[in-house]
Short mmCIF file of C-alpha atoms in Angstrom, two decimals:
data_model
loop_
_atom_site.label_atom_id
_atom_site.label_comp_id
_atom_site.label_asym_id
_atom_site.label_seq_id
_atom_site.Cartn_x
_atom_site.Cartn_y
_atom_site.Cartn_z
CA UNK R 28 0.09 -0.05 0.24
CA UNK R 29 1.23 3.64 -0.24
CA UNK R 30 3.42 3.79 2.89
CA UNK R 31 5.79 6.49 1.26
CA UNK R 32 6.75 9.72 2.68
CA UNK R 33 5.59 8.75 6.20
CA UNK R 34 8.75 8.06 7.73
CA UNK R 35 9.59 11.75 8.83
CA UNK R 36 6.53 11.69 10.85
CA UNK R 37 8.01 8.79 13.14
CA UNK R 38 10.29 11.58 14.48
CA UNK R 39 7.43 13.29 16.34
CA UNK R 40 5.86 12.43 19.50
CA UNK R 41 2.25 13.43 18.81
CA UNK R 42 -0.47 13.72 21.56
CA UNK R 43 -4.27 13.52 21.72
CA UNK R 44 -6.82 15.81 20.08
CA UNK R 45 -9.06 17.55 22.58
CA UNK R 46 -12.63 17.20 21.23
CA UNK R 47 -14.40 19.70 23.42
CA UNK R 48 -17.50 20.77 21.88
CA UNK R 49 -17.70 24.69 21.08
CA UNK R 50 -20.23 26.70 22.80
CA UNK R 51 -22.44 27.04 19.88
CA UNK R 52 -22.68 23.24 19.37
CA UNK R 53 -25.44 22.01 21.38
CA UNK R 54 -28.36 24.03 20.26
CA UNK R 55 -28.96 21.62 16.77
CA UNK R 56 -27.23 18.32 17.83
CA UNK R 57 -27.51 17.97 21.63
CA UNK R 58 -26.95 14.33 21.65
CA UNK R 59 -23.43 14.82 20.60
CA UNK R 60 -22.46 17.73 22.86
CA UNK R 61 -19.77 15.75 24.66
CA UNK R 62 -18.26 17.37 27.53
CA UNK R 63 -14.29 17.29 27.26
CA UNK R 64 -12.69 14.59 28.93
CA UNK R 65 -8.96 13.92 29.93
CA UNK R 66 -7.26 11.22 27.86
CA UNK R 67 -3.98 9.70 28.02
CA UNK R 68 -1.78 11.16 25.19
CA UNK R 69 -1.21 8.43 22.57
CA UNK R 70 1.69 7.95 20.31
CA UNK R 71 -0.28 7.34 17.18
CA UNK R 72 1.28 8.97 13.80
CA UNK R 73 -0.53 11.91 12.76
CA UNK R 74 -2.50 12.84 15.94
CA UNK R 75 -2.33 16.17 17.11
CA UNK R 76 0.62 17.73 18.83
CA UNK R 77 -1.37 19.45 21.96
CA UNK R 78 -3.28 21.53 19.86
CA UNK R 79 -6.55 23.21 19.97
CA UNK R 80 -9.21 22.15 17.43
CA UNK R 81 -10.61 25.50 17.70
CA UNK R 82 -7.83 27.39 16.45
CA UNK R 83 -7.78 28.05 12.37
CA UNK R 84 -5.23 25.59 10.97
CA UNK R 85 -1.87 26.94 10.21
CA UNK R 86 0.51 24.70 8.53
CA UNK R 87 3.18 23.59 10.85
CA UNK R 88 6.69 23.94 10.25
CA UNK R 89 8.22 21.38 7.59
CA UNK R 90 11.64 19.72 8.10
CA UNK R 91 14.51 20.92 5.73
CA UNK R 92 14.14 18.88 2.42
CA UNK R 93 10.36 18.36 2.89
CA UNK R 94 7.87 20.16 0.93
CA UNK R 95 4.82 21.32 2.52
CA UNK R 96 1.65 20.04 0.97
CA UNK R 97 -0.58 22.66 -0.93
CA UNK R 98 -3.73 23.53 1.25
CA UNK R 99 -7.07 22.33 -0.29
CA UNK R 100 -9.07 22.89 2.80
CA UNK R 101 -11.59 25.75 3.63
CA UNK R 102 -10.79 26.26 7.26
CA UNK R 103 -12.34 29.86 7.58
CA UNK R 104 -14.28 29.77 10.81
CA UNK R 105 -13.86 25.77 11.07
CA UNK R 106 -13.17 23.72 13.82
CA UNK R 107 -13.11 20.15 14.54
CA UNK R 108 -16.51 20.23 16.11
CA UNK R 109 -18.16 23.18 14.16
CA UNK R 110 -20.37 20.74 12.28
CA UNK R 111 -22.58 20.58 15.56
CA UNK R 112 -23.73 23.99 14.89
CA UNK R 113 -25.30 23.02 11.74
CA UNK R 114 -28.48 20.76 11.04
CA UNK R 115 -27.36 17.19 10.69
CA UNK R 116 -29.45 14.61 8.74
CA UNK R 117 -29.05 10.92 8.80
CA UNK R 118 -27.64 10.60 12.47
CA UNK R 119 -29.00 8.17 15.14
CA UNK R 120 -30.54 9.07 18.16
CA UNK R 121 -28.54 7.40 21.02
CA UNK R 122 -30.72 6.70 24.17
CA UNK R 123 -27.78 6.47 26.55
CA UNK R 124 -25.83 9.83 26.15
CA UNK R 125 -23.36 9.03 28.78
CA UNK R 126 -22.58 5.55 27.02
CA UNK R 127 -21.82 7.55 23.99
CA UNK R 128 -19.52 9.98 25.35
CA UNK R 129 -17.53 7.12 26.99
CA UNK R 130 -17.24 5.77 23.57
CA UNK R 131 -16.26 8.81 21.70
CA UNK R 132 -13.70 9.27 24.42
CA UNK R 133 -12.18 5.81 23.68
CA UNK R 134 -12.07 6.41 20.13
CA UNK R 135 -10.42 9.55 20.55
CA UNK R 136 -7.57 7.63 22.08
CA UNK R 137 -7.45 5.10 19.52
CA UNK R 138 -4.54 5.06 16.89
CA UNK R 139 -5.55 6.23 13.41
CA UNK R 140 -6.54 3.44 10.77
CA UNK R 141 -4.83 5.22 7.97
CA UNK R 142 -2.17 7.65 7.50
CA UNK R 143 -2.18 11.42 6.17
CA UNK R 144 0.82 10.64 3.65
CA UNK R 145 -1.24 7.77 2.32
CA UNK R 146 -4.21 10.05 1.85
CA UNK R 147 -2.09 12.70 0.15
CA UNK R 148 -0.66 10.09 -2.33
CA UNK R 149 -3.91 9.07 -3.31
CA UNK R 150 -4.96 12.83 -4.01
CA UNK R 151 -2.01 12.98 -6.36
CA UNK R 152 -3.05 9.98 -8.07
CA UNK R 153 -6.79 11.28 -8.49
CA UNK R 154 -5.34 14.47 -10.02
CA UNK R 155 -3.87 12.29 -12.65
CA UNK R 156 -7.29 10.88 -13.12
CA UNK R 157 -8.75 14.20 -13.38
CA UNK R 158 -6.43 14.99 -16.45
CA UNK R 159 -7.41 11.75 -18.23
CA UNK R 160 -3.77 10.14 -17.25
CA UNK R 161 -5.31 7.38 -14.84
CA UNK R 162 -8.29 5.68 -14.07
CA UNK R 163 -10.41 5.06 -10.73
CA UNK R 164 -11.44 1.52 -9.93
CA UNK R 165 -13.46 1.95 -6.49
CA UNK R 166 -15.58 -1.02 -5.51
CA UNK R 167 -16.53 -2.92 -2.81
CA UNK R 168 -19.77 -3.87 -0.42
CA UNK R 169 -23.00 -1.70 -0.27
CA UNK R 170 -22.40 -2.03 3.40
CA UNK R 171 -19.78 -4.04 5.32
CA UNK R 172 -21.39 -6.55 8.27
CA UNK R 173 -20.14 -8.07 11.23
CA UNK R 174 -21.42 -11.46 10.53
CA UNK R 175 -19.83 -11.59 7.15
CA UNK R 176 -16.49 -10.46 8.34
CA UNK R 177 -13.73 -13.12 7.49
CA UNK R 178 -10.47 -13.21 5.63
CA UNK R 179 -11.94 -15.07 2.76
CA UNK R 180 -14.30 -12.40 1.94
CA UNK R 181 -11.79 -9.78 2.01
CA UNK R 182 -9.43 -11.63 0.02
CA UNK R 183 -12.11 -12.31 -2.79
CA UNK R 184 -13.11 -8.96 -3.14
CA UNK R 185 -9.45 -7.67 -3.10
CA UNK R 186 -8.64 -10.43 -5.83
CA UNK R 187 -11.66 -9.45 -8.15
CA UNK R 188 -10.51 -5.77 -7.95
CA UNK R 189 -6.77 -6.88 -8.81
CA UNK R 190 -8.13 -8.76 -11.84
CA UNK R 191 -10.39 -5.81 -12.87
CA UNK R 192 -7.44 -3.67 -12.40
CA UNK R 193 -5.66 -5.72 -14.47
CA UNK R 194 -8.01 -5.76 -17.43
CA UNK R 195 -8.63 -2.05 -17.23
CA UNK R 196 -4.91 -1.31 -17.19
CA UNK R 197 -4.16 -3.84 -20.25
CA UNK R 198 -7.14 -1.98 -22.13
CA UNK R 199 -6.46 1.62 -21.34
CA UNK R 200 -2.54 1.40 -21.24
CA UNK R 201 -2.72 3.79 -18.23
CA UNK R 202 -2.51 3.35 -14.19
CA UNK R 203 -5.47 2.11 -12.24
CA UNK R 204 -6.01 3.52 -8.94
CA UNK R 205 -7.73 0.69 -6.84
CA UNK R 206 -9.71 2.05 -4.08
CA UNK R 207 -11.90 -0.24 -1.76
CA UNK R 208 -15.33 0.45 -0.29
CA UNK R 209 -13.68 -1.52 2.49
CA UNK R 210 -12.76 -1.26 6.15
CA UNK R 211 -15.35 1.32 7.17
CA UNK R 212 -18.15 1.23 4.93
CA UNK R 213 -20.60 0.38 7.51
CA UNK R 214 -23.32 3.45 7.99
CA UNK R 215 -25.91 3.65 5.29
CA UNK R 216 -28.47 6.69 4.68
CA UNK R 217 -32.07 5.76 4.88
CA UNK R 218 -34.96 7.31 2.82
CA UNK R 219 -37.05 6.81 5.96
CA UNK R 220 -36.25 6.79 9.56
CA UNK R 221 -38.87 4.11 10.32
CA UNK R 222 -39.41 0.41 8.85
CA UNK R 223 -42.89 -1.15 9.05
CA UNK R 224 -43.52 -4.88 8.84
CA UNK R 225 -46.95 -6.48 9.44
CA UNK R 226 -48.29 -3.41 11.45
CA UNK R 227 -44.89 -3.09 13.33
CA UNK R 228 -43.09 -0.02 13.11
CA UNK R 229 -39.30 0.27 14.15
CA UNK R 230 -36.61 2.63 13.77
CA UNK R 231 -34.69 1.85 10.32
CA UNK R 232 -31.62 -0.37 10.12
CA UNK R 233 -28.76 2.26 9.67
CA UNK R 234 -25.61 -0.15 9.20
CA UNK R 235 -23.89 -2.57 11.53
CA UNK R 236 -21.92 0.44 13.12
CA UNK R 237 -25.30 1.85 14.20
CA UNK R 238 -27.90 -0.92 15.01
CA UNK R 239 -28.74 -4.34 14.05
CA UNK R 240 -30.67 -5.52 11.02
CA UNK R 241 -32.82 -8.16 13.07
CA UNK R 242 -36.44 -6.73 13.01
CA UNK R 243 -37.19 -6.66 16.65
CA UNK R 244 -37.14 -3.39 19.04
CA UNK R 245 -33.65 -4.36 20.86
CA UNK R 246 -31.72 -4.76 17.87
CA UNK R 247 -32.95 -1.26 16.12
CA UNK R 248 -31.95 0.90 19.22
CA UNK R 249 -28.68 2.65 18.16
CA UNK R 250 -25.79 1.04 20.24
CA UNK R 251 -22.83 3.33 20.52
CA UNK R 252 -20.55 0.20 21.35
CA UNK R 253 -21.02 -0.73 17.74
CA UNK R 254 -18.62 2.01 16.86
CA UNK R 255 -15.78 0.23 18.79
CA UNK R 256 -16.49 -3.07 17.07
CA UNK R 257 -16.40 -1.18 13.51
CA UNK R 258 -13.24 0.42 14.42
CA UNK R 259 -11.80 -2.97 15.21
CA UNK R 260 -13.01 -4.66 12.03
CA UNK R 261 -12.06 -1.87 10.16
CA UNK R 262 -8.31 -2.02 11.43
CA UNK R 263 -8.15 -5.82 11.02
CA UNK R 264 -9.55 -5.46 7.49
CA UNK R 265 -6.91 -3.00 6.37
CA UNK R 266 -4.27 -4.91 8.41
CA UNK R 267 -4.91 -7.85 6.06
CA UNK R 268 -5.46 -5.78 2.77
CA UNK R 269 -1.94 -4.23 3.57
CA UNK R 270 -0.51 -7.77 3.65
CA UNK R 271 -2.18 -8.65 0.56
CA UNK R 272 -1.14 -5.48 -1.34
CA UNK R 273 2.69 -5.80 0.06
CA UNK R 274 3.31 -9.34 0.93
CA UNK R 275 3.53 -10.96 -2.70
CA UNK R 276 -0.20 -11.76 -3.34
CA UNK R 277 -0.65 -8.93 -5.73
CA UNK R 278 2.66 -9.38 -7.43
CA UNK R 279 2.02 -9.02 -11.13
CA UNK R 280 3.65 -12.36 -11.88
CA UNK R 281 0.63 -13.73 -9.98
CA UNK R 282 -1.84 -12.29 -12.76
CA UNK R 283 -2.46 -15.97 -13.88
CA UNK R 284 -3.34 -17.24 -10.40
CA UNK R 285 -6.09 -14.45 -9.38
CA UNK R 286 -9.00 -16.34 -11.26
CA UNK R 287 -11.68 -17.07 -8.74
CA UNK R 288 -12.77 -20.67 -8.72
CA UNK R 289 -16.37 -20.22 -9.62
CA UNK R 290 -15.43 -17.81 -12.66
CA UNK R 291 -12.72 -20.40 -14.10
CA UNK R 292 -14.99 -22.33 -16.39
CA UNK R 293 -17.09 -19.03 -17.85
CA UNK R 294 -16.92 -16.85 -20.37
CA UNK R 295 -15.54 -14.09 -18.44
CA UNK R 296 -12.72 -16.55 -16.90
CA UNK R 297 -11.87 -17.66 -20.35
CA UNK R 298 -11.42 -13.88 -21.37
CA UNK R 299 -9.34 -13.28 -18.24
CA UNK R 300 -7.23 -16.05 -18.69
CA UNK R 301 -6.26 -15.19 -22.31
CA UNK R 302 -5.53 -11.69 -21.15
CA UNK R 303 -3.25 -12.98 -18.30
CA UNK R 304 -1.34 -15.30 -20.46
CA UNK R 305 -0.70 -12.21 -22.50
CA UNK R 306 0.48 -10.40 -19.61
CA UNK R 307 2.63 -13.17 -18.59
CA UNK R 308 4.31 -13.46 -21.81
CA UNK R 309 5.10 -9.76 -21.80
CA UNK R 310 6.58 -10.21 -18.36
CA UNK R 311 8.69 -13.01 -19.77
CA UNK R 312 10.13 -10.98 -22.46
CA UNK R 313 10.79 -8.21 -20.47
CA UNK R 314 12.76 -10.45 -17.84
CA UNK R 315 14.60 -12.45 -21.09
CA UNK R 316 15.77 -8.71 -21.83
CA UNK R 317 17.28 -8.33 -18.45
CA UNK R 318 14.58 -6.03 -16.82
CA UNK R 319 14.37 -7.12 -13.13
CA UNK R 320 11.09 -8.32 -11.85
CA UNK R 321 12.22 -7.24 -8.43
CA UNK R 322 11.18 -3.70 -8.61
CA UNK R 323 8.66 -2.58 -6.09
CA UNK R 324 6.01 -2.00 -8.96
CA UNK R 325 5.99 -5.50 -10.05
CA UNK R 326 5.89 -6.89 -6.45
CA UNK R 327 3.22 -4.72 -4.68
CA UNK R 328 0.25 -2.65 -5.33
CA UNK R 329 -1.29 0.54 -4.06
CA UNK R 330 -4.66 0.14 -2.51
CA UNK R 331 -6.43 2.71 -0.47
CA UNK R 332 -9.95 2.54 1.40
CA UNK R 333 -12.81 4.54 1.23
CA UNK R 334 -16.29 5.00 2.51
CA UNK R 335 -19.25 7.55 2.97
CA UNK R 336 -18.97 10.15 5.63
CA UNK R 337 -22.16 9.84 7.57
CA UNK R 338 -21.71 9.02 11.25
CA UNK R 339 -20.12 12.27 12.12
CA UNK R 340 -19.46 11.56 16.16
CA UNK R 341 -17.20 8.49 14.78
CA UNK R 342 -15.51 10.48 12.09
CA UNK R 343 -14.69 13.37 14.37
CA UNK R 344 -13.35 10.96 16.67
CA UNK R 345 -10.92 9.62 14.39
CA UNK R 346 -9.58 13.00 12.92
CA UNK R 347 -6.28 13.76 13.73
CA UNK R 348 -3.91 16.71 12.94
CA UNK R 349 -1.07 15.92 10.74
CA UNK R 350 2.30 16.83 12.20
CA UNK R 351 3.83 17.28 8.76
CA UNK R 352 1.34 19.63 6.91
CA UNK R 353 -0.44 21.02 9.98
CA UNK R 354 -3.84 19.95 8.69
CA UNK R 355 -6.67 17.63 9.78
CA UNK R 356 -6.97 14.32 8.51
CA UNK R 357 -9.99 11.90 8.98
CA UNK R 358 -7.87 8.61 9.75
CA UNK R 359 -10.76 6.58 9.30
CA UNK R 360 -10.38 6.22 5.47
CA UNK R 361 -8.11 7.51 2.87
CA UNK R 362 -10.98 8.95 0.92
CA UNK R 363 -14.56 10.05 2.04
CA UNK R 364 -17.74 11.08 -0.18
CA UNK R 365 -20.69 13.01 0.94
CA UNK R 366 -23.93 11.40 -0.28
CA UNK R 367 -27.12 12.55 -1.97
CA UNK R 368 -29.01 12.99 1.18
CA UNK R 369 -26.28 14.82 3.03
CA UNK R 370 -24.46 17.43 0.58
CA UNK R 371 -26.52 20.32 1.68
CA UNK R 372 -24.45 23.54 1.52
CA UNK R 373 -25.18 24.50 5.26
CA UNK R 374 -25.28 21.08 6.43
CA UNK R 375 -23.17 19.30 9.14
CA UNK R 376 -21.58 16.93 6.71
CA UNK R 377 -20.39 19.56 4.24
CA UNK R 378 -19.14 21.62 7.21
CA UNK R 379 -16.99 18.89 8.68
CA UNK R 380 -15.69 17.68 5.14
CA UNK R 381 -14.75 20.94 4.16
CA UNK R 382 -12.18 21.44 7.23
CA UNK R 383 -10.32 18.16 6.47
CA UNK R 384 -7.72 17.55 4.02
CA UNK R 385 -8.44 13.97 2.53
CA UNK R 386 -9.54 13.60 -1.06
CA UNK R 387 -13.33 13.84 -1.27
CA UNK R 388 -16.36 12.76 -3.43
CA UNK R 389 -19.51 13.99 -4.03
CA UNK R 390 -22.43 11.93 -4.86
CA UNK R 391 -24.79 13.53 -7.44
CA UNK R 392 -27.89 12.45 -8.84
CA UNK R 393 -30.22 14.17 -11.75
CA UNK R 394 -31.67 16.28 -8.92
CA UNK R 395 -28.61 18.10 -8.77
CA UNK R 396 -28.60 22.04 -9.87
CA UNK R 397 -25.36 22.60 -11.95
CA UNK R 398 -24.76 26.08 -10.07
CA UNK R 399 -25.38 24.12 -6.74
CA UNK R 400 -22.64 21.66 -7.59
CA UNK R 401 -20.10 24.45 -8.46
CA UNK R 402 -20.73 26.47 -5.01
CA UNK R 403 -20.28 23.02 -3.30
CA UNK R 404 -17.11 22.50 -5.05
CA UNK R 405 -16.10 25.90 -4.16
CA UNK R 406 -16.80 25.20 -0.57
CA UNK R 407 -15.00 21.98 -0.26
CA UNK R 408 -11.86 22.98 -2.75
CA UNK R 409 -11.65 26.91 -2.48
CA UNK R 410 -7.88 26.51 -3.81
CA UNK R 411 -8.93 24.29 -6.68
CA UNK R 412 -6.41 21.56 -6.00
CA UNK R 413 -6.30 18.73 -8.47
CA UNK R 414 -7.44 15.47 -7.03
CA UNK R 415 -9.21 17.05 -4.11
CA UNK R 416 -12.62 16.45 -5.46
CA UNK R 417 -14.06 13.45 -7.24
CA UNK R 418 -17.64 13.99 -8.60
CA UNK R 419 -19.63 10.37 -8.58
CA UNK R 420 -22.67 10.57 -10.87
CA UNK R 421 -25.42 8.15 -10.47
CA UNK R 422 -28.62 8.95 -12.42
CA UNK R 423 -29.56 6.33 -14.95
CA UNK R 424 -28.54 5.97 -18.55
CA UNK R 425 -31.16 8.51 -20.01
CA UNK R 426 -30.71 11.00 -17.13
CA UNK R 427 -27.08 10.71 -17.74
CA UNK R 428 -27.21 11.53 -21.23
CA UNK R 429 -29.43 14.74 -20.61
CA UNK R 430 -28.28 16.09 -17.06
CA UNK R 431 -24.34 15.17 -17.06
CA UNK R 432 -23.64 17.79 -19.93
CA UNK R 433 -25.05 20.72 -18.23
CA UNK R 434 -23.10 19.74 -15.06
CA UNK R 435 -19.81 19.26 -17.07
CA UNK R 436 -20.19 22.87 -18.58
CA UNK R 437 -21.06 24.52 -15.16
CA UNK R 438 -17.93 22.91 -13.81
CA UNK R 439 -15.71 23.76 -16.87
CA UNK R 440 -17.29 27.53 -16.68
CA UNK R 441 -16.18 27.72 -12.98
CA UNK R 442 -12.59 26.73 -13.84
CA UNK R 443 -12.81 23.76 -11.38
CA UNK R 444 -10.74 20.56 -11.83
CA UNK R 445 -12.56 17.54 -10.81
CA UNK R 446 -12.14 13.83 -11.32
CA UNK R 447 -15.39 12.53 -12.71
CA UNK R 448 -16.77 8.79 -12.06
CA UNK R 449 -19.47 6.87 -12.87
CA UNK R 450 -21.68 5.08 -10.04
CA UNK R 451 -23.87 3.04 -12.40
CA UNK R 452 -25.48 1.35 -9.66
CA UNK R 453 -27.66 3.49 -7.47
CA UNK R 454 -29.60 4.82 -10.56
CA UNK R 455 -30.59 1.47 -11.42
CA UNK R 456 -32.61 -0.16 -8.59
CA UNK R 457 -35.74 -1.96 -9.18
CA UNK R 458 -37.98 -4.21 -7.03
CA UNK R 459 -38.30 -7.85 -8.46
CA UNK R 460 -41.74 -9.79 -8.58
CA UNK R 461 -40.32 -11.53 -5.32
CA UNK R 462 -40.18 -8.35 -3.61
CA UNK R 463 -36.40 -8.28 -3.39
CA UNK R 464 -34.36 -5.27 -4.74
CA UNK R 465 -32.28 -5.93 -7.68
CA UNK R 466 -30.22 -4.07 -10.27
CA UNK R 467 -30.37 -5.10 -14.06
CA UNK R 468 -26.64 -5.67 -15.57
CA UNK R 469 -28.09 -4.45 -18.74
CA UNK R 470 -29.10 -1.05 -17.13
CA UNK R 471 -25.70 -0.58 -15.41
CA UNK R 472 -23.86 -1.31 -18.55
CA UNK R 473 -25.94 1.39 -20.19
CA UNK R 474 -25.17 3.88 -17.91
CA UNK R 475 -21.48 3.32 -18.24
CA UNK R 476 -21.74 3.65 -22.07
CA UNK R 477 -23.80 6.90 -21.44
CA UNK R 478 -21.14 8.30 -19.08
CA UNK R 479 -18.30 7.61 -21.81
CA UNK R 480 -20.51 8.80 -24.31
CA UNK R 481 -21.25 12.17 -22.80
CA UNK R 482 -17.61 12.61 -21.76
CA UNK R 483 -16.53 11.70 -25.52
CA UNK R 484 -19.14 14.40 -26.60
CA UNK R 485 -17.81 17.08 -24.10
CA UNK R 486 -14.17 16.53 -24.51
CA UNK R 487 -13.80 15.86 -20.79
CA UNK R 488 -12.43 12.80 -19.25
CA UNK R 489 -13.97 9.92 -17.86
CA UNK R 490 -12.05 9.45 -14.61
CA UNK R 491 -13.37 6.15 -13.16
CA UNK R 492 -16.25 3.87 -12.07
CA UNK R 493 -17.53 3.37 -8.50
CA UNK R 494 -19.23 0.06 -7.98
CA UNK R 495 -21.08 -2.01 -5.15
CA UNK R 496 -19.83 -5.42 -6.11
CA UNK R 497 -18.28 -8.51 -4.22
CA UNK R 498 -15.67 -11.38 -5.04
CA UNK R 499 -18.59 -13.77 -3.81
CA UNK R 500 -20.69 -15.78 -6.15
CA UNK R 501 -23.89 -13.86 -5.18
CA UNK R 502 -27.37 -13.48 -7.12
CA UNK R 503 -28.25 -10.17 -6.48
CA UNK R 504 -28.06 -8.49 -9.65
CA UNK R 505 -29.79 -9.92 -12.57
CA UNK R 506 -28.40 -10.48 -16.21
CA UNK R 507 -24.76 -10.67 -17.16
CA UNK R 508 -23.39 -13.23 -19.40
CA UNK R 509 -24.01 -16.26 -16.74
CA UNK R 510 -27.47 -15.01 -16.51
CA UNK R 511 -28.95 -14.32 -13.21
CA UNK R 512 -32.98 -14.35 -13.34
CA UNK R 513 -35.71 -13.14 -11.06
CA UNK R 514 -36.31 -16.60 -10.17
CA UNK R 515 -32.44 -17.22 -9.25
CA UNK R 516 -32.32 -13.97 -6.80
CA UNK R 517 -33.41 -15.88 -3.53
CA UNK R 518 -30.64 -18.50 -4.06
CA UNK R 519 -27.60 -16.79 -2.85
CA UNK R 520 -29.05 -12.86 -1.82
CA UNK R 521 -26.86 -12.09 1.08
CA UNK R 522 -26.54 -8.41 0.96
CA UNK R 523 -27.32 -6.55 4.09
CA UNK R 524 -28.66 -3.31 2.28
CA UNK R 525 -28.51 -3.10 -1.83
CA UNK R 526 -27.91 -5.72 -4.44
CA UNK R 527 -24.25 -5.97 -5.79
CA UNK R 528 -22.38 -7.56 -8.66
CA UNK R 529 -20.78 -10.81 -8.33
CA UNK R 530 -17.59 -11.35 -9.39
CA UNK R 531 -18.42 -12.63 -12.99
CA UNK R 532 -20.64 -9.64 -13.41
CA UNK R 533 -17.76 -7.45 -12.08
CA UNK R 534 -15.26 -8.74 -14.45
CA UNK R 535 -17.72 -8.48 -17.50
CA UNK R 536 -18.17 -4.95 -16.84
CA UNK R 537 -14.45 -4.61 -16.36
CA UNK R 538 -13.82 -5.89 -20.11
CA UNK R 539 -16.63 -3.46 -21.24
CA UNK R 540 -14.84 -0.52 -19.88
CA UNK R 541 -11.71 -1.77 -20.99
CA UNK R 542 -12.82 -1.70 -24.56
CA UNK R 543 -14.00 1.91 -24.31
CA UNK R 544 -10.62 2.99 -22.49
CA UNK R 545 -8.82 1.27 -25.54
CA UNK R 546 -11.04 3.11 -28.16
CA UNK R 547 -10.20 6.51 -26.42
CA UNK R 548 -6.74 5.57 -26.49
CA UNK R 549 -6.22 4.70 -30.07
CA UNK R 550 -8.57 7.91 -30.80
CA UNK R 551 -6.26 9.96 -29.05
CA UNK R 552 -3.37 8.64 -30.90
CA UNK R 553 -5.08 9.24 -34.13
CA UNK R 554 -5.72 12.62 -33.34
CA UNK R 555 -2.29 13.12 -32.18
CA UNK R 556 -0.99 11.81 -35.50
CA UNK R 557 0.94 8.75 -34.10
#
């Protein structure tokens, strides 16, 4: 994983960030007005160094030979807890405030899950995608669960992302940025705060880090202790991902061994095997020519984590002041995004995100007004730093062709540099005759094609895809070359929230995208006269 540029930080002896709530914080979000508590200093990299989070952020002194990161955050009248003075949507109401405060103090003292230097490295890669020189592959579970937490599930999702990355890199001949919806993607926004079954009305399930999915009163009560378990599972997941990414499993020489067992004898498995063999032959040629296979690029891969920034008390408790740059980073993940339901310009989630230095995503549907999008970008990236903002469009194929051009033009008129990414999942959810939610593969494919068509038409760059997917052989989305029908859905429908592409469907979609990237590459070469 991206571990470079962090060694200088080991010289520092950071201490705990005080999370005392500001005096104006209690009016709109009383359940999170935790009193300041004395917590022992921790020796975690990138935590604060006795700093007051209410002070404006000023970049710290940088050691000789180390360049200071370019500021991208909007720190005007911002504090770590200033979000509490804004209207916060989609947050649970915890009945036991004392227990909540105790849990948040515990999280305050925990080490960060990710490092600021890794987040900066990802931002640099995303800046390349914004210019059409790289491609983002972001994928993973709709919502991670405690029950399905095991090494095999983590490995299989990582493995299918490696396969998809190889397909995209081979077709596009450009770097693929691999980001997982993993190691923290628990919380889910809900369209209704309550759910009703057979005349019984209970609070909605909001993700395993908030409450349980069983439909009974005890399970649906928000439990702050679940945040501790979510932290532990996220840390363990990332630990395993780091081992896979750097311990030889992701070595390019293993490209022929990444096929999952159940895709082995399928059309997509055959296509992948053919591609892998071509890559293997190319590696053999390089070795014969005297080019070493021991280079880190050949032995390891960069892999980052991401999730929706939704449960703000948890996110605040894992935010640390980076001792190299002097900026706050949310160390629960490398990349965070604000969702369709929480991206209000004057809302709590935007207020929190504007002050942290992680690269950020903005989920955008067909409801987004182009002028509002420009204002939101200005709030989150006032310095117009490339790689800071990724716009993740989710609107269905037909809406994509109608609405996306106006968004692209508005952002271009504003002079903003963003990375455009397609989420072809959320705009294509339907209800099957059996009552289960599903997504037709044909609709997903159509939205991806519309995304590429619009960017070709507008002269902008299709920067990536954002998928809800799994390495498991589930039957949750219908269609694909190994056709999943409505009748098949109930056989292996395991999702806790929304339907995911299975490994075969994910690989099939990767080949479709790779072909578009290849055509774009050849078209560019023709235009340049190559």
